[in-house]
Amino acid sequence: MARAFNFCAGPAVLPLEVLQEAQAELVDYQGAGMSIMEMSHRGKQYDAVHREAVANIRELLNLTDDYAVLFLQGGASLQFAMAPMNFLPAGATADYINSGHWASAAVKQARLLGNVNIAADCEKDIPTRVPELSELHFTPGAAYVHITSNETISGAQWKVFPKTQAPLICDMSSDILSRPIDVQNFAMLYAGAQKNLGPSGVTLVVLRKDLAEKAAKTIPAMLRYQTHIENDSLYNTPPCFSVYILALTMRWLKRFGLENMFRRNREKAALLYAAIDGSGFYRGTAKKECRSDMNVTFRLPTVELEERFCAEASKAGMSQLKGHRVVGGVRASIYNAFPVEGVQALVAFMREFEKRNG
Ligand code: PMP
């Protein structure tokens, strides 16, 4: 069996153990005579999977009872609209911190629905970065503050989160459960699953129940958080298979331990950043203090060299290193499930490529 070192930014690599476990019970799920994809989402067996997925998230994030865990659809992109629909009433203002492509995408949706104040803007800064806490200008009495914990495209990550008076809502799509966080600082977190949690098709939302209760009753049912809280994310048919793989992936993460995962993530990223900093050939694109542990972004001297780098790496078994189409360059996405050996292989390839082309 040949598994590539898969640097894709998402959908991203999953733990091999999880894939093999799912493979073993794919055709006949625990004696049911059918797969988990083929049975009622209201039956006993799926119910146990659904509950385990919620329980694993609750344990890993250390959640208190005042937070709800939801499994929704529509990706993080739907949350860009759902959050203001629920929490930005007419006449109120929400503060958004614009740290790059994804934060800006959230801003665009919120503007369609209400007043938005940009509390800080460094979307276009080079090197790419997130703002310093001293740059933030919040609106007194803001409905909420929205941030993006890790900009997947530019490779800039918040290392210390701001403490805000207004409820803090965070798009954690690309670094959720890569490190321990204090959820009490946040009113709501959301993340498409396809980077650190499992496959695409399910979106995790963790939110304070008291906030959801206050949202307008005129919001259509599917778009109201309260609907999904009241129905344990079973208001309509959930993405059963995605939730199942998420449950297995979270089981795997619990076995590894979140602190251990954080340590390993930092070590993996440090290996790559050391290779970049130790060469005059590669150039990191994010400001050093906010370099992402998940998406390591860098440039080579020319676009032609970048293309050759990605093509040759791919032939050598290191796939999907091409930077996002809006920025170019090279991006190594090294989420929880990405193995240390893959990072070591890339570092060796970088040295060798530089020797030949530097
Ligand atoms: N936010 C961030 C930080 C992302 O990285 C992405 C996708 N790469 C999105 C939002 C959009 O997510 P989705 O495709 O699940 O809608």
CSV table of C-alpha atoms and ligand atoms in Angstrom, one decimal:
chain,number,residue,atom,x,y,z
A,1,MET,CA,0.0,0.0,0.0
A,2,ALA,CA,1.4,3.4,-1.0
A,3,ARG,CA,0.0,6.3,1.1
A,4,ALA,CA,1.2,9.7,-0.2
A,5,PHE,CA,2.4,12.4,2.2
A,6,ASN,CA,-0.7,14.5,1.7
A,7,PHE,CA,-0.2,18.2,2.3
A,8,CYS,CA,-3.7,19.2,1.2
A,9,ALA,CA,-5.2,22.2,3.0
A,10,GLY,CA,-8.6,20.4,3.1
A,11,PRO,CA,-10.1,18.0,2.7
A,12,ALA,CA,-7.0,16.8,4.4
A,13,VAL,CA,-5.2,13.7,5.5
A,14,LEU,CA,-7.0,11.5,8.0
A,15,PRO,CA,-5.3,9.1,10.5
A,16,LEU,CA,-4.6,5.8,8.7
A,17,GLU,CA,-6.0,3.9,11.8
A,18,VAL,CA,-9.3,5.7,11.4
A,19,LEU,CA,-9.5,4.8,7.7
A,20,GLN,CA,-8.7,1.2,8.4
A,21,GLU,CA,-11.2,1.0,11.2
A,22,ALA,CA,-13.9,2.4,9.0
A,23,GLN,CA,-12.9,0.0,6.2
A,24,ALA,CA,-13.2,-3.0,8.5
A,25,GLU,CA,-16.8,-2.1,9.4
A,26,LEU,CA,-17.8,-0.5,6.2
A,27,VAL,CA,-20.0,-3.2,4.6
A,28,ASP,CA,-21.4,-4.7,7.8
A,29,TYR,CA,-21.5,-2.2,10.7
A,30,GLN,CA,-21.2,-4.1,13.9
A,31,GLY,CA,-23.4,-7.0,12.8
A,32,ALA,CA,-26.2,-4.8,11.4
A,33,GLY,CA,-25.8,-6.3,7.9
A,34,MET,CA,-25.5,-2.9,6.4
A,35,SER,CA,-23.2,0.1,6.5
A,36,ILE,CA,-23.6,3.1,8.8
A,37,MET,CA,-24.6,5.1,5.6
A,38,GLU,CA,-27.6,2.8,5.0
A,39,MET,CA,-29.4,2.9,8.3
A,40,SER,CA,-31.9,5.2,9.9
A,41,HIS,CA,-30.4,8.2,11.6
A,42,ARG,CA,-33.0,7.6,14.3
A,43,GLY,CA,-32.0,4.0,15.0
A,44,LYS,CA,-30.0,2.7,18.0
A,45,GLN,CA,-26.7,2.2,16.2
A,46,TYR,CA,-26.4,5.6,14.5
A,47,ASP,CA,-27.7,7.2,17.8
A,48,ALA,CA,-24.7,5.7,19.6
A,49,VAL,CA,-22.3,7.0,17.0
A,50,HIS,CA,-23.9,10.5,17.2
A,51,ARG,CA,-23.7,10.6,21.0
A,52,GLU,CA,-20.1,9.4,21.0
A,53,ALA,CA,-19.1,12.1,18.5
A,54,VAL,CA,-20.7,14.8,20.8
A,55,ALA,CA,-19.2,13.3,24.0
A,56,ASN,CA,-15.7,13.1,22.4
A,57,ILE,CA,-15.9,16.8,21.4
A,58,ARG,CA,-17.2,17.8,24.8
A,59,GLU,CA,-14.3,15.9,26.5
A,60,LEU,CA,-11.6,17.2,24.2
A,61,LEU,CA,-12.7,20.8,24.4
A,62,ASN,CA,-13.5,20.5,28.1
A,63,LEU,CA,-17.0,21.9,27.7
A,64,THR,CA,-19.3,22.9,30.5
A,65,ASP,CA,-23.0,22.3,30.3
A,66,ASP,CA,-23.8,25.8,29.2
A,67,TYR,CA,-22.3,25.1,25.8
A,68,ALA,CA,-24.1,23.1,23.0
A,69,VAL,CA,-22.3,20.9,20.4
A,70,LEU,CA,-23.9,20.9,17.0
A,71,PHE,CA,-23.2,19.0,13.8
A,72,LEU,CA,-24.5,21.1,10.9
A,73,GLN,CA,-24.1,21.2,7.1
A,74,GLY,CA,-23.2,23.9,4.7
A,75,GLY,CA,-19.5,24.2,5.7
A,76,ALA,CA,-17.9,27.0,7.6
A,77,SER,CA,-19.2,29.2,4.8
A,78,LEU,CA,-22.8,28.8,6.0
A,79,GLN,CA,-21.7,29.9,9.4
A,80,PHE,CA,-20.5,33.2,7.9
A,81,ALA,CA,-24.2,34.0,7.3
A,82,MET,CA,-25.8,32.0,10.1
A,83,ALA,CA,-23.8,33.8,12.9
A,84,PRO,CA,-25.0,37.3,11.9
A,85,MET,CA,-28.5,36.0,11.1
A,86,ASN,CA,-28.8,34.8,14.7
A,87,PHE,CA,-26.7,37.3,16.6
A,88,LEU,CA,-26.7,40.6,14.7
A,89,PRO,CA,-30.1,42.3,15.3
A,90,ALA,CA,-31.2,45.3,13.3
A,91,GLY,CA,-29.5,48.5,14.6
A,92,ALA,CA,-26.7,46.6,16.3
A,93,THR,CA,-23.1,46.4,15.1
A,94,ALA,CA,-20.7,43.5,15.0
A,95,ASP,CA,-17.0,43.9,15.2
A,96,TYR,CA,-14.9,41.8,12.7
A,97,ILE,CA,-11.2,41.4,12.7
A,98,ASN,CA,-10.0,41.1,9.1
A,99,SER,CA,-6.9,39.0,9.1
A,100,GLY,CA,-7.0,37.7,5.6
A,101,HIS,CA,-9.0,35.8,3.0
A,102,TRP,CA,-11.3,33.8,5.3
A,103,ALA,CA,-12.0,36.6,7.7
A,104,SER,CA,-12.8,38.8,4.8
A,105,ALA,CA,-15.2,36.2,3.4
A,106,ALA,CA,-17.0,36.3,6.8
A,107,VAL,CA,-17.2,40.1,6.7
A,108,LYS,CA,-18.8,40.0,3.2
A,109,GLN,CA,-21.7,37.8,4.4
A,110,ALA,CA,-22.2,39.8,7.6
A,111,ARG,CA,-22.5,43.0,5.7
A,112,LEU,CA,-25.4,41.6,3.8
A,113,LEU,CA,-27.2,41.2,7.1
A,114,GLY,CA,-26.3,44.1,9.3
A,115,ASN,CA,-23.8,46.7,10.5
A,116,VAL,CA,-20.2,45.7,10.5
A,117,ASN,CA,-17.3,47.5,12.1
A,118,ILE,CA,-13.8,46.4,11.1
A,119,ALA,CA,-12.0,46.3,14.4
A,120,ALA,CA,-8.6,45.9,12.7
A,121,ASP,CA,-7.5,45.2,9.2
A,122,CYS,CA,-4.4,43.5,8.0
A,123,GLU,CA,-5.8,41.5,5.1
A,124,LYS,CA,-3.4,42.9,2.6
A,125,ASP,CA,-0.3,43.2,4.8
A,126,ILE,CA,2.9,41.5,3.6
A,127,PRO,CA,4.3,39.6,5.5
A,128,THR,CA,0.9,38.2,6.3
A,129,ARG,CA,-0.1,38.4,9.9
A,130,VAL,CA,-2.9,38.7,12.5
A,131,PRO,CA,-3.3,42.1,14.3
A,132,GLU,CA,-1.6,42.9,17.6
A,133,LEU,CA,-4.0,43.2,20.5
A,134,SER,CA,-3.1,46.9,20.7
A,135,GLU,CA,-4.5,47.5,17.2
A,136,LEU,CA,-8.0,46.4,17.9
A,137,HIS,CA,-10.7,49.1,18.0
A,138,PHE,CA,-14.0,47.6,19.3
A,139,THR,CA,-17.4,49.2,19.2
A,140,PRO,CA,-18.9,49.8,22.7
A,141,GLY,CA,-21.9,47.5,23.1
A,142,ALA,CA,-21.1,45.5,19.9
A,143,ALA,CA,-23.4,42.5,19.3
A,144,TYR,CA,-20.3,40.3,19.0
A,145,VAL,CA,-16.7,40.1,17.9
A,146,HIS,CA,-15.7,37.8,15.1
A,147,ILE,CA,-12.1,36.4,14.5
A,148,THR,CA,-10.5,33.7,12.4
A,149,SER,CA,-8.0,31.8,14.5
A,150,ASN,CA,-5.9,30.5,11.6
A,151,GLU,CA,-5.8,32.0,8.1
A,152,THR,CA,-5.5,28.8,6.1
A,153,ILE,CA,-4.3,30.5,2.9
A,154,SER,CA,-1.8,33.1,4.3
A,155,GLY,CA,-0.5,30.9,7.1
A,156,ALA,CA,-1.1,33.4,9.9
A,157,GLN,CA,-2.4,32.2,13.3
A,158,TRP,CA,-3.5,33.9,16.5
A,159,LYS,CA,-1.2,32.7,19.3
A,160,VAL,CA,-3.0,34.7,22.0
A,161,PHE,CA,-6.7,35.4,21.6
A,162,PRO,CA,-8.1,38.8,22.5
A,163,LYS,CA,-10.3,39.1,25.5
A,164,THR,CA,-13.5,40.9,24.5
A,165,GLN,CA,-16.4,42.4,26.3
A,166,ALA,CA,-18.8,41.4,23.6
A,167,PRO,CA,-19.3,37.7,22.9
A,168,LEU,CA,-16.4,36.3,20.9
A,169,ILE,CA,-17.2,34.2,17.8
A,170,CYS,CA,-14.3,32.3,16.2
A,171,ASP,CA,-13.9,30.6,12.8
A,172,MET,CA,-11.5,27.8,13.9
A,173,SER,CA,-11.8,25.7,10.8
A,174,SER,CA,-8.1,25.2,10.2
A,175,ASP,CA,-6.7,24.8,13.7
A,176,ILE,CA,-9.5,23.5,16.0
A,177,LEU,CA,-8.2,20.9,18.4
A,178,SER,CA,-4.7,21.3,17.3
A,179,ARG,CA,-3.9,22.9,20.7
A,180,PRO,CA,-5.7,23.3,24.0
A,181,ILE,CA,-7.8,26.4,24.3
A,182,ASP,CA,-10.0,27.9,27.0
A,183,VAL,CA,-13.5,27.7,25.4
A,184,GLN,CA,-14.8,30.0,28.2
A,185,ASN,CA,-13.2,32.9,26.3
A,186,PHE,CA,-15.5,32.2,23.4
A,187,ALA,CA,-19.3,32.5,22.9
A,188,MET,CA,-19.1,30.4,19.8
A,189,LEU,CA,-16.6,28.4,17.7
A,190,TYR,CA,-17.2,26.8,14.4
A,191,ALA,CA,-15.2,24.7,12.0
A,192,GLY,CA,-15.7,22.7,8.8
A,193,ALA,CA,-14.5,19.2,9.8
A,194,GLN,CA,-12.3,18.5,6.8
A,195,LYS,CA,-9.0,19.6,8.3
A,196,ASN,CA,-8.6,18.4,11.9
A,197,LEU,CA,-11.9,16.7,12.7
A,198,GLY,CA,-12.8,14.3,9.9
A,199,PRO,CA,-14.2,14.5,6.4
A,200,SER,CA,-16.0,17.3,4.7
A,201,GLY,CA,-19.8,17.4,4.9
A,202,VAL,CA,-20.2,18.2,8.6
A,203,THR,CA,-19.5,21.5,10.4
A,204,LEU,CA,-18.9,21.6,14.1
A,205,VAL,CA,-20.5,24.5,16.0
A,206,VAL,CA,-19.9,24.9,19.7
A,207,LEU,CA,-22.0,27.7,21.3
A,208,ARG,CA,-23.3,29.1,24.5
A,209,LYS,CA,-26.9,28.0,24.9
A,210,ASP,CA,-28.1,31.3,26.4
A,211,LEU,CA,-27.0,33.2,23.2
A,212,ALA,CA,-28.9,30.9,20.9
A,213,GLU,CA,-32.1,31.2,22.9
A,214,LYS,CA,-32.1,35.0,22.3
A,215,ALA,CA,-32.0,34.8,18.5
A,216,ALA,CA,-35.1,36.0,16.6
A,217,LYS,CA,-37.9,33.4,16.2
A,218,THR,CA,-38.5,34.6,12.7
A,219,ILE,CA,-35.3,33.0,11.3
A,220,PRO,CA,-36.1,29.9,9.2
A,221,ALA,CA,-35.8,26.7,11.2
A,222,MET,CA,-32.7,25.3,9.5
A,223,LEU,CA,-30.9,28.5,10.0
A,224,ARG,CA,-31.6,28.9,13.7
A,225,TYR,CA,-29.1,27.5,16.1
A,226,GLN,CA,-31.9,26.9,18.7
A,227,THR,CA,-33.6,24.5,16.3
A,228,HIS,CA,-30.5,22.3,16.2
A,229,ILE,CA,-29.9,22.6,19.9
A,230,GLU,CA,-33.5,21.5,20.7
A,231,ASN,CA,-33.1,18.5,18.3
A,232,ASP,CA,-29.6,17.4,19.2
A,233,SER,CA,-28.6,18.1,15.6
A,234,LEU,CA,-31.2,15.7,14.4
A,235,TYR,CA,-33.8,18.1,13.1
A,236,ASN,CA,-33.2,16.8,9.7
A,237,THR,CA,-31.1,13.9,8.3
A,238,PRO,CA,-27.5,14.5,9.5
A,239,PRO,CA,-24.4,13.7,7.4
A,240,CYS,CA,-24.2,10.3,9.1
A,241,PHE,CA,-21.0,9.0,7.6
A,242,SER,CA,-19.1,12.3,8.2
A,243,VAL,CA,-20.2,12.3,11.8
A,244,TYR,CA,-19.1,8.6,12.2
A,245,ILE,CA,-15.6,9.4,10.8
A,246,LEU,CA,-15.4,12.4,13.1
A,247,ALA,CA,-16.3,10.2,16.1
A,248,LEU,CA,-13.5,7.8,15.2
A,249,THR,CA,-11.0,10.7,14.6
A,250,MET,CA,-11.8,12.2,17.9
A,251,ARG,CA,-11.4,8.8,19.6
A,252,TRP,CA,-8.0,8.7,18.0
A,253,LEU,CA,-7.1,12.2,19.2
A,254,LYS,CA,-8.2,11.3,22.8
A,255,ARG,CA,-5.9,8.3,22.7
A,256,PHE,CA,-3.0,10.5,21.6
A,257,GLY,CA,-3.9,13.4,24.0
A,258,LEU,CA,-4.4,17.0,23.0
A,259,GLU,CA,-1.4,18.3,24.9
A,260,ASN,CA,0.8,15.7,23.1
A,261,MET,CA,-0.8,16.6,19.8
A,262,PHE,CA,0.0,20.3,20.4
A,263,ARG,CA,3.6,19.5,21.2
A,264,ARG,CA,3.9,17.4,18.1
A,265,ASN,CA,2.3,20.0,15.9
A,266,ARG,CA,4.7,22.7,17.2
A,267,GLU,CA,7.6,20.3,16.5
A,268,LYS,CA,6.5,19.6,13.0
A,269,ALA,CA,6.0,23.3,12.2
A,270,ALA,CA,9.4,24.2,13.8
A,271,LEU,CA,11.2,21.7,11.5
A,272,LEU,CA,9.8,23.4,8.4
A,273,TYR,CA,10.3,26.9,9.6
A,274,ALA,CA,13.9,26.1,10.5
A,275,ALA,CA,14.5,24.8,7.0
A,276,ILE,CA,13.0,28.0,5.6
A,277,ASP,CA,15.0,30.3,7.9
A,278,GLY,CA,18.2,28.4,7.4
A,279,SER,CA,18.2,29.0,3.6
A,280,GLY,CA,18.5,32.1,1.5
A,281,PHE,CA,16.4,30.3,-1.2
A,282,TYR,CA,13.1,29.8,0.6
A,283,ARG,CA,11.2,32.8,2.0
A,284,GLY,CA,8.4,32.4,4.6
A,285,THR,CA,5.4,34.6,3.9
A,286,ALA,CA,4.0,35.1,7.4
A,287,LYS,CA,5.3,37.3,10.1
A,288,LYS,CA,7.4,35.2,12.5
A,289,GLU,CA,5.3,35.8,15.6
A,290,CYS,CA,2.2,34.6,14.0
A,291,ARG,CA,3.4,31.8,11.8
A,292,SER,CA,0.8,29.0,11.6
A,293,ASP,CA,1.5,25.6,13.0
A,294,MET,CA,-1.0,24.2,10.5
A,295,ASN,CA,-0.3,25.8,7.2
A,296,VAL,CA,3.3,26.6,6.5
A,297,THR,CA,3.5,29.0,3.6
A,298,PHE,CA,6.6,30.0,1.6
A,299,ARG,CA,7.9,31.2,-1.7
A,300,LEU,CA,10.8,30.3,-3.9
A,301,PRO,CA,12.8,32.9,-6.0
A,302,THR,CA,10.5,32.5,-9.1
A,303,VAL,CA,7.1,31.2,-10.0
A,304,GLU,CA,8.7,28.7,-12.4
A,305,LEU,CA,10.8,27.3,-9.5
A,306,GLU,CA,7.7,27.0,-7.4
A,307,GLU,CA,5.9,25.0,-10.1
A,308,ARG,CA,8.9,22.7,-10.5
A,309,PHE,CA,9.2,22.3,-6.8
A,310,CYS,CA,5.6,21.2,-6.4
A,311,ALA,CA,5.8,18.9,-9.5
A,312,GLU,CA,9.0,17.2,-8.4
A,313,ALA,CA,7.8,16.8,-4.8
A,314,SER,CA,4.6,15.2,-6.0
A,315,LYS,CA,6.6,12.7,-8.0
A,316,ALA,CA,8.6,11.9,-4.9
A,317,GLY,CA,5.3,11.1,-3.0
A,318,MET,CA,4.7,14.6,-1.4
A,319,SER,CA,1.4,15.7,-2.9
A,320,GLN,CA,-0.7,18.9,-2.9
A,321,LEU,CA,1.9,21.4,-1.9
A,322,LYS,CA,0.8,24.1,-4.3
A,323,GLY,CA,-0.3,27.3,-2.6
A,324,HIS,CA,-3.9,28.5,-2.8
A,325,ARG,CA,-4.8,29.9,-6.2
A,326,VAL,CA,-5.4,33.4,-4.9
A,327,VAL,CA,-1.8,33.8,-3.5
A,328,GLY,CA,0.4,31.2,-5.3
A,329,GLY,CA,3.6,30.0,-3.7
A,330,VAL,CA,4.0,26.8,-1.7
A,331,ARG,CA,1.8,25.7,1.2
A,332,ALA,CA,2.5,22.7,3.4
A,333,SER,CA,-0.6,21.9,5.5
A,334,ILE,CA,0.4,19.7,8.4
A,335,TYR,CA,-2.8,19.1,10.5
A,336,ASN,CA,-3.0,16.7,13.4
A,337,ALA,CA,-3.1,13.6,11.3
A,338,PHE,CA,-0.1,14.6,9.1
A,339,PRO,CA,2.9,12.4,10.1
A,340,VAL,CA,6.3,13.7,11.4
A,341,GLU,CA,8.0,11.5,8.7
A,342,GLY,CA,6.2,13.5,6.0
A,343,VAL,CA,7.6,16.7,7.4
A,344,GLN,CA,11.1,15.2,7.6
A,345,ALA,CA,10.8,14.0,4.0
A,346,LEU,CA,9.8,17.5,2.8
A,347,VAL,CA,12.7,19.1,4.7
A,348,ALA,CA,15.2,16.7,3.0
A,349,PHE,CA,13.6,17.4,-0.4
A,350,MET,CA,13.8,21.2,0.2
A,351,ARG,CA,17.6,20.9,0.9
A,352,GLU,CA,18.2,18.7,-2.1
A,353,PHE,CA,16.0,20.9,-4.4
A,354,GLU,CA,17.9,24.0,-3.3
A,355,LYS,CA,21.3,22.3,-4.0
A,356,ARG,CA,20.2,21.6,-7.5
A,357,ASN,CA,18.4,25.0,-8.2
A,358,GLY,CA,19.8,27.5,-5.7
B,1,PMP,N1,-12.7,29.3,7.1
B,1,PMP,C1,-11.5,28.9,7.0
B,1,PMP,C2,-10.4,29.3,8.0
B,1,PMP,C3,-11.2,27.9,6.0
B,1,PMP,O1,-9.9,27.5,5.9
B,1,PMP,C4,-12.2,27.5,5.1
B,1,PMP,C5,-11.9,26.5,4.0
B,1,PMP,N2,-10.7,26.2,3.7
B,1,PMP,C6,-13.5,28.0,5.2
B,1,PMP,C7,-13.7,28.9,6.3
B,1,PMP,C8,-14.6,27.6,4.3
B,1,PMP,O2,-15.0,26.4,4.7
B,1,PMP,P1,-16.0,25.5,4.0
B,1,PMP,O3,-15.4,25.1,2.7
B,1,PMP,O4,-16.2,24.3,4.9
B,1,PMP,O5,-17.3,26.3,3.8
